[in-house]
């Protein structure tokens, strides 16, 4: 198990390999397709972004409301492919990591390689468990989007697996190919 502090540095991101299990601690942002669309639209208009993406990691999640006494409700990952149309642009703007579930498009993998970034997978259907690693949560942009707003989360030992590394190794492809060889 590898322990890393957020935000990720270039060297840290490039040192990770597909299949590495990682515990993340520090600050990450959240964002789903509605927030991604707004960020890219702002970039296309030359407007200032409401958050600095440099070195940041975005968790693809729309958290549930917090129960009394809790920081956040269930916070399981969203299918990452929904963000693929926007992701290369955000990676080119400095985004260093993403957390979600499911495979990524060729364009996203190429952008990950071009920018020395990393895509982490979190376990789907484990939102309540993942929420335990979230110690603080507050909306920092697009609050009108409700759960799809951009949140700033402080996490401790947030469990993920490297799904696509900076060299383009893709755990989803590796798994499919291994299955084909043994089927």
PDB file of N, CA and C in Angstrom, residues 27-130:
ATOM      1  N   UNK A  27      -6.161  17.360   0.306  1.00  0.00           N
ATOM      2  CA  UNK A  27      -7.328  18.032  -0.271  1.00  0.00           C
ATOM      3  C   UNK A  27      -7.545  17.587  -1.708  1.00  0.00           C
ATOM      4  N   UNK A  28      -8.773  17.249  -2.017  1.00  0.00           N
ATOM      5  CA  UNK A  28      -9.154  16.996  -3.395  1.00  0.00           C
ATOM      6  C   UNK A  28     -10.450  17.731  -3.685  1.00  0.00           C
ATOM      7  N   UNK A  29     -10.742  17.869  -4.966  1.00  0.00           N
ATOM      8  CA  UNK A  29     -11.962  18.533  -5.410  1.00  0.00           C
ATOM      9  C   UNK A  29     -12.936  17.484  -5.924  1.00  0.00           C
ATOM     10  N   UNK A  30     -14.205  17.835  -5.967  1.00  0.00           N
ATOM     11  CA  UNK A  30     -15.178  16.952  -6.592  1.00  0.00           C
ATOM     12  C   UNK A  30     -15.695  17.628  -7.850  1.00  0.00           C
ATOM     13  N   UNK A  31     -16.267  16.838  -8.725  1.00  0.00           N
ATOM     14  CA  UNK A  31     -16.873  17.394  -9.924  1.00  0.00           C
ATOM     15  C   UNK A  31     -17.417  16.279 -10.789  1.00  0.00           C
ATOM     16  N   UNK A  32     -18.599  16.528 -11.314  1.00  0.00           N
ATOM     17  CA  UNK A  32     -19.200  15.583 -12.259  1.00  0.00           C
ATOM     18  C   UNK A  32     -19.409  16.305 -13.582  1.00  0.00           C
ATOM     19  N   UNK A  33     -20.187  15.724 -14.462  1.00  0.00           N
ATOM     20  CA  UNK A  33     -20.298  16.262 -15.808  1.00  0.00           C
ATOM     21  C   UNK A  33     -20.807  17.693 -15.881  1.00  0.00           C
ATOM     22  N   UNK A  34     -21.775  18.069 -15.069  1.00  0.00           N
ATOM     23  CA  UNK A  34     -22.289  19.445 -15.118  1.00  0.00           C
ATOM     24  C   UNK A  34     -21.197  20.448 -14.746  1.00  0.00           C
ATOM     25  N   UNK A  35     -20.430  20.147 -13.710  1.00  0.00           N
ATOM     26  CA  UNK A  35     -19.337  21.039 -13.294  1.00  0.00           C
ATOM     27  C   UNK A  35     -18.224  21.045 -14.340  1.00  0.00           C
ATOM     28  N   UNK A  36     -17.913  19.887 -14.897  1.00  0.00           N
ATOM     29  CA  UNK A  36     -16.884  19.816 -15.939  1.00  0.00           C
ATOM     30  C   UNK A  36     -17.276  20.670 -17.142  1.00  0.00           C
ATOM     31  N   UNK A  37     -18.532  20.568 -17.532  1.00  0.00           N
ATOM     32  CA  UNK A  37     -19.011  21.347 -18.672  1.00  0.00           C
ATOM     33  C   UNK A  37     -18.839  22.837 -18.400  1.00  0.00           C
ATOM     34  N   UNK A  38     -19.199  23.260 -17.215  1.00  0.00           N
ATOM     35  CA  UNK A  38     -19.056  24.687 -16.877  1.00  0.00           C
ATOM     36  C   UNK A  38     -17.604  25.132 -16.868  1.00  0.00           C
ATOM     37  N   UNK A  39     -16.724  24.307 -16.324  1.00  0.00           N
ATOM     38  CA  UNK A  39     -15.301  24.663 -16.303  1.00  0.00           C
ATOM     39  C   UNK A  39     -14.767  24.835 -17.720  1.00  0.00           C
ATOM     40  N   UNK A  40     -15.087  23.898 -18.592  1.00  0.00           N
ATOM     41  CA  UNK A  40     -14.599  23.976 -19.972  1.00  0.00           C
ATOM     42  C   UNK A  40     -15.212  25.171 -20.696  1.00  0.00           C
ATOM     43  N   UNK A  41     -16.483  25.448 -20.461  1.00  0.00           N
ATOM     44  CA  UNK A  41     -17.102  26.631 -21.080  1.00  0.00           C
ATOM     45  C   UNK A  41     -16.408  27.908 -20.630  1.00  0.00           C
ATOM     46  N   UNK A  42     -16.082  27.996 -19.348  1.00  0.00           N
ATOM     47  CA  UNK A  42     -15.343  29.162 -18.842  1.00  0.00           C
ATOM     48  C   UNK A  42     -13.981  29.276 -19.520  1.00  0.00           C
ATOM     49  N   UNK A  43     -13.298  28.163 -19.668  1.00  0.00           N
ATOM     50  CA  UNK A  43     -11.985  28.160 -20.318  1.00  0.00           C
ATOM     51  C   UNK A  43     -12.103  28.619 -21.773  1.00  0.00           C
ATOM     52  N   UNK A  44     -13.129  28.143 -22.462  1.00  0.00           N
ATOM     53  CA  UNK A  44     -13.311  28.513 -23.869  1.00  0.00           C
ATOM     54  C   UNK A  44     -13.616  29.993 -24.041  1.00  0.00           C
ATOM     55  N   UNK A  45     -14.264  30.594 -23.044  1.00  0.00           N
ATOM     56  CA  UNK A  45     -14.575  32.034 -23.093  1.00  0.00           C
ATOM     57  C   UNK A  45     -13.432  32.888 -22.556  1.00  0.00           C
ATOM     58  N   UNK A  46     -12.376  32.231 -22.066  1.00  0.00           N
ATOM     59  CA  UNK A  46     -11.250  32.972 -21.513  1.00  0.00           C
ATOM     60  C   UNK A  46     -11.499  33.482 -20.111  1.00  0.00           C
ATOM     61  N   UNK A  47     -12.514  32.959 -19.452  1.00  0.00           N
ATOM     62  CA  UNK A  47     -12.842  33.397 -18.098  1.00  0.00           C
ATOM     63  C   UNK A  47     -11.971  32.727 -17.052  1.00  0.00           C
ATOM     64  N   UNK A  48     -11.946  33.319 -15.878  1.00  0.00           N
ATOM     65  CA  UNK A  48     -11.195  32.756 -14.757  1.00  0.00           C
ATOM     66  C   UNK A  48     -11.960  31.574 -14.169  1.00  0.00           C
ATOM     67  N   UNK A  49     -11.242  30.524 -13.843  1.00  0.00           N
ATOM     68  CA  UNK A  49     -11.878  29.369 -13.220  1.00  0.00           C
ATOM     69  C   UNK A  49     -12.102  29.644 -11.733  1.00  0.00           C
ATOM     70  N   UNK A  50     -13.176  29.089 -11.157  1.00  0.00           N
ATOM     71  CA  UNK A  50     -13.445  29.311  -9.730  1.00  0.00           C
ATOM     72  C   UNK A  50     -12.527  28.497  -8.821  1.00  0.00           C
ATOM     73  N   UNK A  51     -11.775  27.562  -9.385  1.00  0.00           N
ATOM     74  CA  UNK A  51     -10.812  26.758  -8.639  1.00  0.00           C
ATOM     75  C   UNK A  51      -9.537  26.642  -9.469  1.00  0.00           C
ATOM     76  N   UNK A  52      -8.405  26.544  -8.776  1.00  0.00           N
ATOM     77  CA  UNK A  52      -7.131  26.340  -9.451  1.00  0.00           C
ATOM     78  C   UNK A  52      -6.944  24.839  -9.646  1.00  0.00           C
ATOM     79  N   UNK A  53      -6.825  24.408 -10.888  1.00  0.00           N
ATOM     80  CA  UNK A  53      -6.696  22.988 -11.186  1.00  0.00           C
ATOM     81  C   UNK A  53      -5.261  22.469 -11.082  1.00  0.00           C
ATOM     82  N   UNK A  54      -4.304  23.357 -11.003  1.00  0.00           N
ATOM     83  CA  UNK A  54      -2.894  22.958 -11.020  1.00  0.00           C
ATOM     84  C   UNK A  54      -2.572  21.951  -9.922  1.00  0.00           C
ATOM     85  N   UNK A  55      -2.180  20.750 -10.340  1.00  0.00           N
ATOM     86  CA  UNK A  55      -1.785  19.716  -9.396  1.00  0.00           C
ATOM     87  C   UNK A  55      -2.935  19.054  -8.652  1.00  0.00           C
ATOM     88  N   UNK A  56      -4.154  19.452  -8.945  1.00  0.00           N
ATOM     89  CA  UNK A  56      -5.298  18.948  -8.194  1.00  0.00           C
ATOM     90  C   UNK A  56      -5.776  17.586  -8.680  1.00  0.00           C
ATOM     91  N   UNK A  57      -6.519  16.921  -7.816  1.00  0.00           N
ATOM     92  CA  UNK A  57      -7.194  15.666  -8.125  1.00  0.00           C
ATOM     93  C   UNK A  57      -8.684  15.914  -7.981  1.00  0.00           C
ATOM     94  N   UNK A  58      -9.445  15.463  -8.974  1.00  0.00           N
ATOM     95  CA  UNK A  58     -10.901  15.590  -8.942  1.00  0.00           C
ATOM     96  C   UNK A  58     -11.510  14.215  -8.717  1.00  0.00           C
ATOM     97  N   UNK A  59     -12.421  14.155  -7.760  1.00  0.00           N
ATOM     98  CA  UNK A  59     -13.180  12.937  -7.472  1.00  0.00           C
ATOM     99  C   UNK A  59     -14.529  13.081  -8.141  1.00  0.00           C
ATOM    100  N   UNK A  60     -14.860  12.148  -9.017  1.00  0.00           N
ATOM    101  CA  UNK A  60     -16.139  12.153  -9.719  1.00  0.00           C
ATOM    102  C   UNK A  60     -17.205  11.600  -8.782  1.00  0.00           C
ATOM    103  N   UNK A  61     -17.860  12.502  -8.062  1.00  0.00           N
ATOM    104  CA  UNK A  61     -18.842  12.104  -7.064  1.00  0.00           C
ATOM    105  C   UNK A  61     -19.893  13.202  -6.929  1.00  0.00           C
ATOM    106  N   UNK A  62     -21.110  12.786  -6.642  1.00  0.00           N
ATOM    107  CA  UNK A  62     -22.184  13.696  -6.262  1.00  0.00           C
ATOM    108  C   UNK A  62     -22.628  13.247  -4.888  1.00  0.00           C
ATOM    109  N   UNK A  63     -21.997  13.751  -3.835  1.00  0.00           N
ATOM    110  CA  UNK A  63     -22.260  13.216  -2.499  1.00  0.00           C
ATOM    111  C   UNK A  63     -23.708  13.412  -2.044  1.00  0.00           C
ATOM    112  N   UNK A  64     -24.168  12.454  -1.259  1.00  0.00           N
ATOM    113  CA  UNK A  64     -25.498  12.555  -0.647  1.00  0.00           C
ATOM    114  C   UNK A  64     -25.417  13.535   0.527  1.00  0.00           C
ATOM    115  N   UNK A  65     -26.555  14.114   0.904  1.00  0.00           N
ATOM    116  CA  UNK A  65     -26.548  15.017   2.063  1.00  0.00           C
ATOM    117  C   UNK A  65     -26.049  14.298   3.320  1.00  0.00           C
ATOM    118  N   UNK A  66     -25.398  15.054   4.163  1.00  0.00           N
ATOM    119  CA  UNK A  66     -24.860  14.499   5.407  1.00  0.00           C
ATOM    120  C   UNK A  66     -25.967  14.254   6.418  1.00  0.00           C
ATOM    121  N   UNK A  67     -25.879  13.143   7.099  1.00  0.00           N
ATOM    122  CA  UNK A  67     -26.768  12.870   8.228  1.00  0.00           C
ATOM    123  C   UNK A  67     -26.298  13.722   9.400  1.00  0.00           C
ATOM    124  N   UNK A  68     -27.165  13.980  10.382  1.00  0.00           N
ATOM    125  CA  UNK A  68     -26.736  14.764  11.540  1.00  0.00           C
ATOM    126  C   UNK A  68     -25.464  14.178  12.162  1.00  0.00           C
ATOM    127  N   UNK A  69     -24.506  15.064  12.438  1.00  0.00           N
ATOM    128  CA  UNK A  69     -23.252  14.653  13.049  1.00  0.00           C
ATOM    129  C   UNK A  69     -22.215  14.126  12.072  1.00  0.00           C
ATOM    130  N   UNK A  70     -22.552  14.077  10.794  1.00  0.00           N
ATOM    131  CA  UNK A  70     -21.620  13.578   9.779  1.00  0.00           C
ATOM    132  C   UNK A  70     -21.128  14.726   8.906  1.00  0.00           C
ATOM    133  N   UNK A  71     -19.951  14.562   8.326  1.00  0.00           N
ATOM    134  CA  UNK A  71     -19.354  15.568   7.447  1.00  0.00           C
ATOM    135  C   UNK A  71     -20.022  15.541   6.071  1.00  0.00           C
ATOM    136  N   UNK A  72     -20.366  14.327   5.617  1.00  0.00           N
ATOM    137  CA  UNK A  72     -20.882  14.126   4.268  1.00  0.00           C
ATOM    138  C   UNK A  72     -21.693  12.842   4.266  1.00  0.00           C
ATOM    139  N   UNK A  73     -22.594  12.721   3.317  1.00  0.00           N
ATOM    140  CA  UNK A  73     -23.339  11.475   3.153  1.00  0.00           C
ATOM    141  C   UNK A  73     -22.545  10.501   2.307  1.00  0.00           C
ATOM    142  N   UNK A  74     -23.212   9.489   1.839  1.00  0.00           N
ATOM    143  CA  UNK A  74     -22.576   8.503   0.985  1.00  0.00           C
ATOM    144  C   UNK A  74     -21.880   9.202  -0.177  1.00  0.00           C
ATOM    145  N   UNK A  75     -20.679   8.745  -0.509  1.00  0.00           N
ATOM    146  CA  UNK A  75     -19.857   9.444  -1.505  1.00  0.00           C
ATOM    147  C   UNK A  75     -19.140   8.447  -2.411  1.00  0.00           C
ATOM    148  N   UNK A  76     -19.939   7.683  -3.152  1.00  0.00           N
ATOM    149  CA  UNK A  76     -19.369   6.701  -4.066  1.00  0.00           C
ATOM    150  C   UNK A  76     -19.041   7.313  -5.417  1.00  0.00           C
ATOM    151  N   UNK A  77     -18.113   6.701  -6.143  1.00  0.00           N
ATOM    152  CA  UNK A  77     -17.670   7.246  -7.429  1.00  0.00           C
ATOM    153  C   UNK A  77     -18.727   7.137  -8.519  1.00  0.00           C
ATOM    154  N   UNK A  78     -18.682   8.098  -9.431  1.00  0.00           N
ATOM    155  CA  UNK A  78     -19.526   8.116 -10.614  1.00  0.00           C
ATOM    156  C   UNK A  78     -18.736   7.523 -11.775  1.00  0.00           C
ATOM    157  N   UNK A  79     -19.448   6.991 -12.753  1.00  0.00           N
ATOM    158  CA  UNK A  79     -18.812   6.454 -13.955  1.00  0.00           C
ATOM    159  C   UNK A  79     -18.024   7.553 -14.658  1.00  0.00           C
ATOM    160  N   UNK A  80     -16.750   7.317 -14.816  1.00  0.00           N
ATOM    161  CA  UNK A  80     -15.827   8.333 -15.319  1.00  0.00           C
ATOM    162  C   UNK A  80     -16.035   8.689 -16.785  1.00  0.00           C
ATOM    163  N   UNK A  81     -16.491   7.753 -17.579  1.00  0.00           N
ATOM    164  CA  UNK A  81     -16.659   8.003 -19.002  1.00  0.00           C
ATOM    165  C   UNK A  81     -17.541   9.202 -19.304  1.00  0.00           C
ATOM    166  N   UNK A  82     -18.418   9.560 -18.372  1.00  0.00           N
ATOM    167  CA  UNK A  82     -19.294  10.724 -18.563  1.00  0.00           C
ATOM    168  C   UNK A  82     -18.502  12.022 -18.626  1.00  0.00           C
ATOM    169  N   UNK A  83     -17.286  12.026 -18.080  1.00  0.00           N
ATOM    170  CA  UNK A  83     -16.456  13.227 -18.081  1.00  0.00           C
ATOM    171  C   UNK A  83     -15.441  13.237 -19.222  1.00  0.00           C
ATOM    172  N   UNK A  84     -15.368  12.159 -19.989  1.00  0.00           N
ATOM    173  CA  UNK A  84     -14.311  12.009 -20.991  1.00  0.00           C
ATOM    174  C   UNK A  84     -14.272  13.128 -22.025  1.00  0.00           C
ATOM    175  N   UNK A  85     -15.400  13.666 -22.413  1.00  0.00           N
ATOM    176  CA  UNK A  85     -15.411  14.740 -23.415  1.00  0.00           C
ATOM    177  C   UNK A  85     -14.706  16.000 -22.900  1.00  0.00           C
ATOM    178  N   UNK A  86     -14.685  16.211 -21.590  1.00  0.00           N
ATOM    179  CA  UNK A  86     -14.094  17.411 -20.990  1.00  0.00           C
ATOM    180  C   UNK A  86     -12.687  17.195 -20.420  1.00  0.00           C
ATOM    181  N   UNK A  87     -12.373  15.955 -20.085  1.00  0.00           N
ATOM    182  CA  UNK A  87     -11.164  15.658 -19.319  1.00  0.00           C
ATOM    183  C   UNK A  87      -9.857  16.077 -19.986  1.00  0.00           C
ATOM    184  N   UNK A  88      -9.644  15.814 -21.282  1.00  0.00           N
ATOM    185  CA  UNK A  88      -8.359  16.232 -21.857  1.00  0.00           C
ATOM    186  C   UNK A  88      -8.078  17.721 -21.677  1.00  0.00           C
ATOM    187  N   UNK A  89      -9.102  18.534 -21.818  1.00  0.00           N
ATOM    188  CA  UNK A  89      -8.921  19.986 -21.657  1.00  0.00           C
ATOM    189  C   UNK A  89      -8.518  20.335 -20.225  1.00  0.00           C
ATOM    190  N   UNK A  90      -9.130  19.678 -19.250  1.00  0.00           N
ATOM    191  CA  UNK A  90      -8.806  19.957 -17.844  1.00  0.00           C
ATOM    192  C   UNK A  90      -7.411  19.443 -17.490  1.00  0.00           C
ATOM    193  N   UNK A  91      -7.028  18.298 -18.046  1.00  0.00           N
ATOM    194  CA  UNK A  91      -5.670  17.803 -17.815  1.00  0.00           C
ATOM    195  C   UNK A  91      -4.646  18.763 -18.407  1.00  0.00           C
ATOM    196  N   UNK A  92      -4.919  19.270 -19.596  1.00  0.00           N
ATOM    197  CA  UNK A  92      -4.008  20.231 -20.221  1.00  0.00           C
ATOM    198  C   UNK A  92      -3.922  21.534 -19.424  1.00  0.00           C
ATOM    199  N   UNK A  93      -4.946  21.812 -18.597  1.00  0.00           N
ATOM    200  CA  UNK A  93      -4.957  23.017 -17.763  1.00  0.00           C
ATOM    201  C   UNK A  93      -4.300  22.789 -16.405  1.00  0.00           C
ATOM    202  N   UNK A  94      -3.754  21.588 -16.173  1.00  0.00           N
ATOM    203  CA  UNK A  94      -3.011  21.359 -14.933  1.00  0.00           C
ATOM    204  C   UNK A  94      -3.555  20.297 -14.009  1.00  0.00           C
ATOM    205  N   UNK A  95      -4.755  19.774 -14.273  1.00  0.00           N
ATOM    206  CA  UNK A  95      -5.296  18.710 -13.432  1.00  0.00           C
ATOM    207  C   UNK A  95      -4.308  17.545 -13.415  1.00  0.00           C
ATOM    208  N   UNK A  96      -4.044  16.979 -12.249  1.00  0.00           N
ATOM    209  CA  UNK A  96      -3.029  15.931 -12.117  1.00  0.00           C
ATOM    210  C   UNK A  96      -3.631  14.559 -11.869  1.00  0.00           C
ATOM    211  N   UNK A  97      -4.807  14.496 -11.249  1.00  0.00           N
ATOM    212  CA  UNK A  97      -5.399  13.197 -10.946  1.00  0.00           C
ATOM    213  C   UNK A  97      -6.904  13.220 -11.011  1.00  0.00           C
ATOM    214  N   UNK A  98      -7.465  12.054 -11.209  1.00  0.00           N
ATOM    215  CA  UNK A  98      -8.915  11.875 -11.236  1.00  0.00           C
ATOM    216  C   UNK A  98      -9.235  10.595 -10.490  1.00  0.00           C
ATOM    217  N   UNK A  99     -10.396  10.574  -9.842  1.00  0.00           N
ATOM    218  CA  UNK A  99     -10.878   9.381  -9.138  1.00  0.00           C
ATOM    219  C   UNK A  99     -12.290   9.105  -9.632  1.00  0.00           C
ATOM    220  N   UNK A 100     -12.533   7.886 -10.052  1.00  0.00           N
ATOM    221  CA  UNK A 100     -13.867   7.507 -10.502  1.00  0.00           C
ATOM    222  C   UNK A 100     -13.963   6.001 -10.601  1.00  0.00           C
ATOM    223  N   UNK A 101     -14.844   5.556 -11.502  1.00  0.00           N
ATOM    224  CA  UNK A 101     -14.942   4.118 -11.753  1.00  0.00           C
ATOM    225  C   UNK A 101     -15.152   3.900 -13.242  1.00  0.00           C
ATOM    226  N   UNK A 102     -14.631   2.808 -13.726  1.00  0.00           N
ATOM    227  CA  UNK A 102     -14.801   2.433 -15.120  1.00  0.00           C
ATOM    228  C   UNK A 102     -13.681   2.911 -16.019  1.00  0.00           C
ATOM    229  N   UNK A 103     -13.631   2.337 -17.223  1.00  0.00           N
ATOM    230  CA  UNK A 103     -12.553   2.654 -18.164  1.00  0.00           C
ATOM    231  C   UNK A 103     -12.651   4.069 -18.720  1.00  0.00           C
ATOM    232  N   UNK A 104     -11.527   4.517 -19.311  1.00  0.00           N
ATOM    233  CA  UNK A 104     -11.437   5.844 -19.919  1.00  0.00           C
ATOM    234  C   UNK A 104     -11.227   5.701 -21.428  1.00  0.00           C
ATOM    235  N   UNK A 105     -11.565   6.749 -22.154  1.00  0.00           N
ATOM    236  CA  UNK A 105     -11.407   6.757 -23.606  1.00  0.00           C
ATOM    237  C   UNK A 105      -9.932   6.878 -23.990  1.00  0.00           C
ATOM    238  N   UNK A 106      -9.640   6.578 -25.240  1.00  0.00           N
ATOM    239  CA  UNK A 106      -8.273   6.717 -25.758  1.00  0.00           C
ATOM    240  C   UNK A 106      -7.812   8.165 -25.639  1.00  0.00           C
ATOM    241  N   UNK A 107      -8.699   9.134 -25.921  1.00  0.00           N
ATOM    242  CA  UNK A 107      -8.322  10.552 -25.832  1.00  0.00           C
ATOM    243  C   UNK A 107      -7.912  10.925 -24.409  1.00  0.00           C
ATOM    244  N   UNK A 108      -8.603  10.386 -23.409  1.00  0.00           N
ATOM    245  CA  UNK A 108      -8.253  10.674 -22.009  1.00  0.00           C
ATOM    246  C   UNK A 108      -6.927  10.016 -21.657  1.00  0.00           C
ATOM    247  N   UNK A 109      -6.729   8.775 -22.059  1.00  0.00           N
ATOM    248  CA  UNK A 109      -5.460   8.098 -21.764  1.00  0.00           C
ATOM    249  C   UNK A 109      -4.305   8.849 -22.414  1.00  0.00           C
ATOM    250  N   UNK A 110      -4.487   9.310 -23.644  1.00  0.00           N
ATOM    251  CA  UNK A 110      -3.438  10.099 -24.306  1.00  0.00           C
ATOM    252  C   UNK A 110      -3.144  11.379 -23.525  1.00  0.00           C
ATOM    253  N   UNK A 111      -4.195  12.037 -23.018  1.00  0.00           N
ATOM    254  CA  UNK A 111      -4.006  13.274 -22.235  1.00  0.00           C
ATOM    255  C   UNK A 111      -3.336  12.983 -20.895  1.00  0.00           C
ATOM    256  N   UNK A 112      -3.649  11.845 -20.287  1.00  0.00           N
ATOM    257  CA  UNK A 112      -2.987  11.442 -19.047  1.00  0.00           C
ATOM    258  C   UNK A 112      -1.485  11.300 -19.304  1.00  0.00           C
ATOM    259  N   UNK A 113      -1.132  10.627 -20.382  1.00  0.00           N
ATOM    260  CA  UNK A 113       0.281  10.423 -20.720  1.00  0.00           C
ATOM    261  C   UNK A 113       0.955  11.757 -21.034  1.00  0.00           C
ATOM    262  N   UNK A 114       0.308  12.579 -21.820  1.00  0.00           N
ATOM    263  CA  UNK A 114       0.873  13.879 -22.232  1.00  0.00           C
ATOM    264  C   UNK A 114       1.162  14.775 -21.026  1.00  0.00           C
ATOM    265  N   UNK A 115       0.337  14.654 -19.987  1.00  0.00           N
ATOM    266  CA  UNK A 115       0.441  15.545 -18.825  1.00  0.00           C
ATOM    267  C   UNK A 115       1.035  14.886 -17.587  1.00  0.00           C
ATOM    268  N   UNK A 116       1.474  13.640 -17.688  1.00  0.00           N
ATOM    269  CA  UNK A 116       2.049  12.960 -16.526  1.00  0.00           C
ATOM    270  C   UNK A 116       1.060  12.858 -15.385  1.00  0.00           C
ATOM    271  N   UNK A 117      -0.182  12.561 -15.716  1.00  0.00           N
ATOM    272  CA  UNK A 117      -1.259  12.510 -14.721  1.00  0.00           C
ATOM    273  C   UNK A 117      -1.560  11.049 -14.361  1.00  0.00           C
ATOM    274  N   UNK A 118      -2.607  10.848 -13.582  1.00  0.00           N
ATOM    275  CA  UNK A 118      -2.989   9.504 -13.139  1.00  0.00           C
ATOM    276  C   UNK A 118      -4.505   9.455 -12.939  1.00  0.00           C
ATOM    277  N   UNK A 119      -5.061   8.297 -13.266  1.00  0.00           N
ATOM    278  CA  UNK A 119      -6.481   8.043 -13.031  1.00  0.00           C
ATOM    279  C   UNK A 119      -6.591   6.923 -12.013  1.00  0.00           C
ATOM    280  N   UNK A 120      -7.260   7.229 -10.907  1.00  0.00           N
ATOM    281  CA  UNK A 120      -7.482   6.267  -9.836  1.00  0.00           C
ATOM    282  C   UNK A 120      -8.903   5.732  -9.921  1.00  0.00           C
ATOM    283  N   UNK A 121      -9.076   4.469  -9.572  1.00  0.00           N
ATOM    284  CA  UNK A 121     -10.409   3.891  -9.454  1.00  0.00           C
ATOM    285  C   UNK A 121     -10.742   3.737  -7.973  1.00  0.00           C
ATOM    286  N   UNK A 122     -11.980   4.088  -7.644  1.00  0.00           N
ATOM    287  CA  UNK A 122     -12.505   3.848  -6.299  1.00  0.00           C
ATOM    288  C   UNK A 122     -13.581   2.779  -6.430  1.00  0.00           C
ATOM    289  N   UNK A 123     -13.872   2.118  -5.363  1.00  0.00           N
ATOM    290  CA  UNK A 123     -14.819   1.008  -5.408  1.00  0.00           C
ATOM    291  C   UNK A 123     -16.250   1.533  -5.471  1.00  0.00           C
ATOM    292  N   UNK A 124     -16.944   1.164  -6.544  1.00  0.00           N
ATOM    293  CA  UNK A 124     -18.351   1.514  -6.664  1.00  0.00           C
ATOM    294  C   UNK A 124     -19.170   0.769  -5.625  1.00  0.00           C
ATOM    295  N   UNK A 125     -20.296   1.313  -5.273  1.00  0.00           N
ATOM    296  CA  UNK A 125     -21.212   0.724  -4.289  1.00  0.00           C
ATOM    297  C   UNK A 125     -20.625   0.697  -2.881  1.00  0.00           C
ATOM    298  N   UNK A 126     -19.552   1.461  -2.660  1.00  0.00           N
ATOM    299  CA  UNK A 126     -18.949   1.533  -1.325  1.00  0.00           C
ATOM    300  C   UNK A 126     -18.964   2.972  -0.818  1.00  0.00           C
ATOM    301  N   UNK A 127     -19.962   3.752  -1.235  1.00  0.00           N
ATOM    302  CA  UNK A 127     -20.022   5.168  -0.902  1.00  0.00           C
ATOM    303  C   UNK A 127     -20.028   5.467   0.581  1.00  0.00           C
ATOM    304  N   UNK A 128     -20.726   4.673   1.374  1.00  0.00           N
ATOM    305  CA  UNK A 128     -20.761   4.911   2.821  1.00  0.00           C
ATOM    306  C   UNK A 128     -19.388   4.662   3.439  1.00  0.00           C
ATOM    307  N   UNK A 129     -18.707   3.629   2.965  1.00  0.00           N
ATOM    308  CA  UNK A 129     -17.366   3.328   3.457  1.00  0.00           C
ATOM    309  C   UNK A 129     -16.386   4.430   3.054  1.00  0.00           C
ATOM    310  N   UNK A 130     -16.437   4.859   1.786  1.00  0.00           N
ATOM    311  CA  UNK A 130     -15.539   5.912   1.323  1.00  0.00           C
ATOM    312  C   UNK A 130     -15.777   7.222   2.070  1.00  0.00           C
TER     313      UNK A 130
END
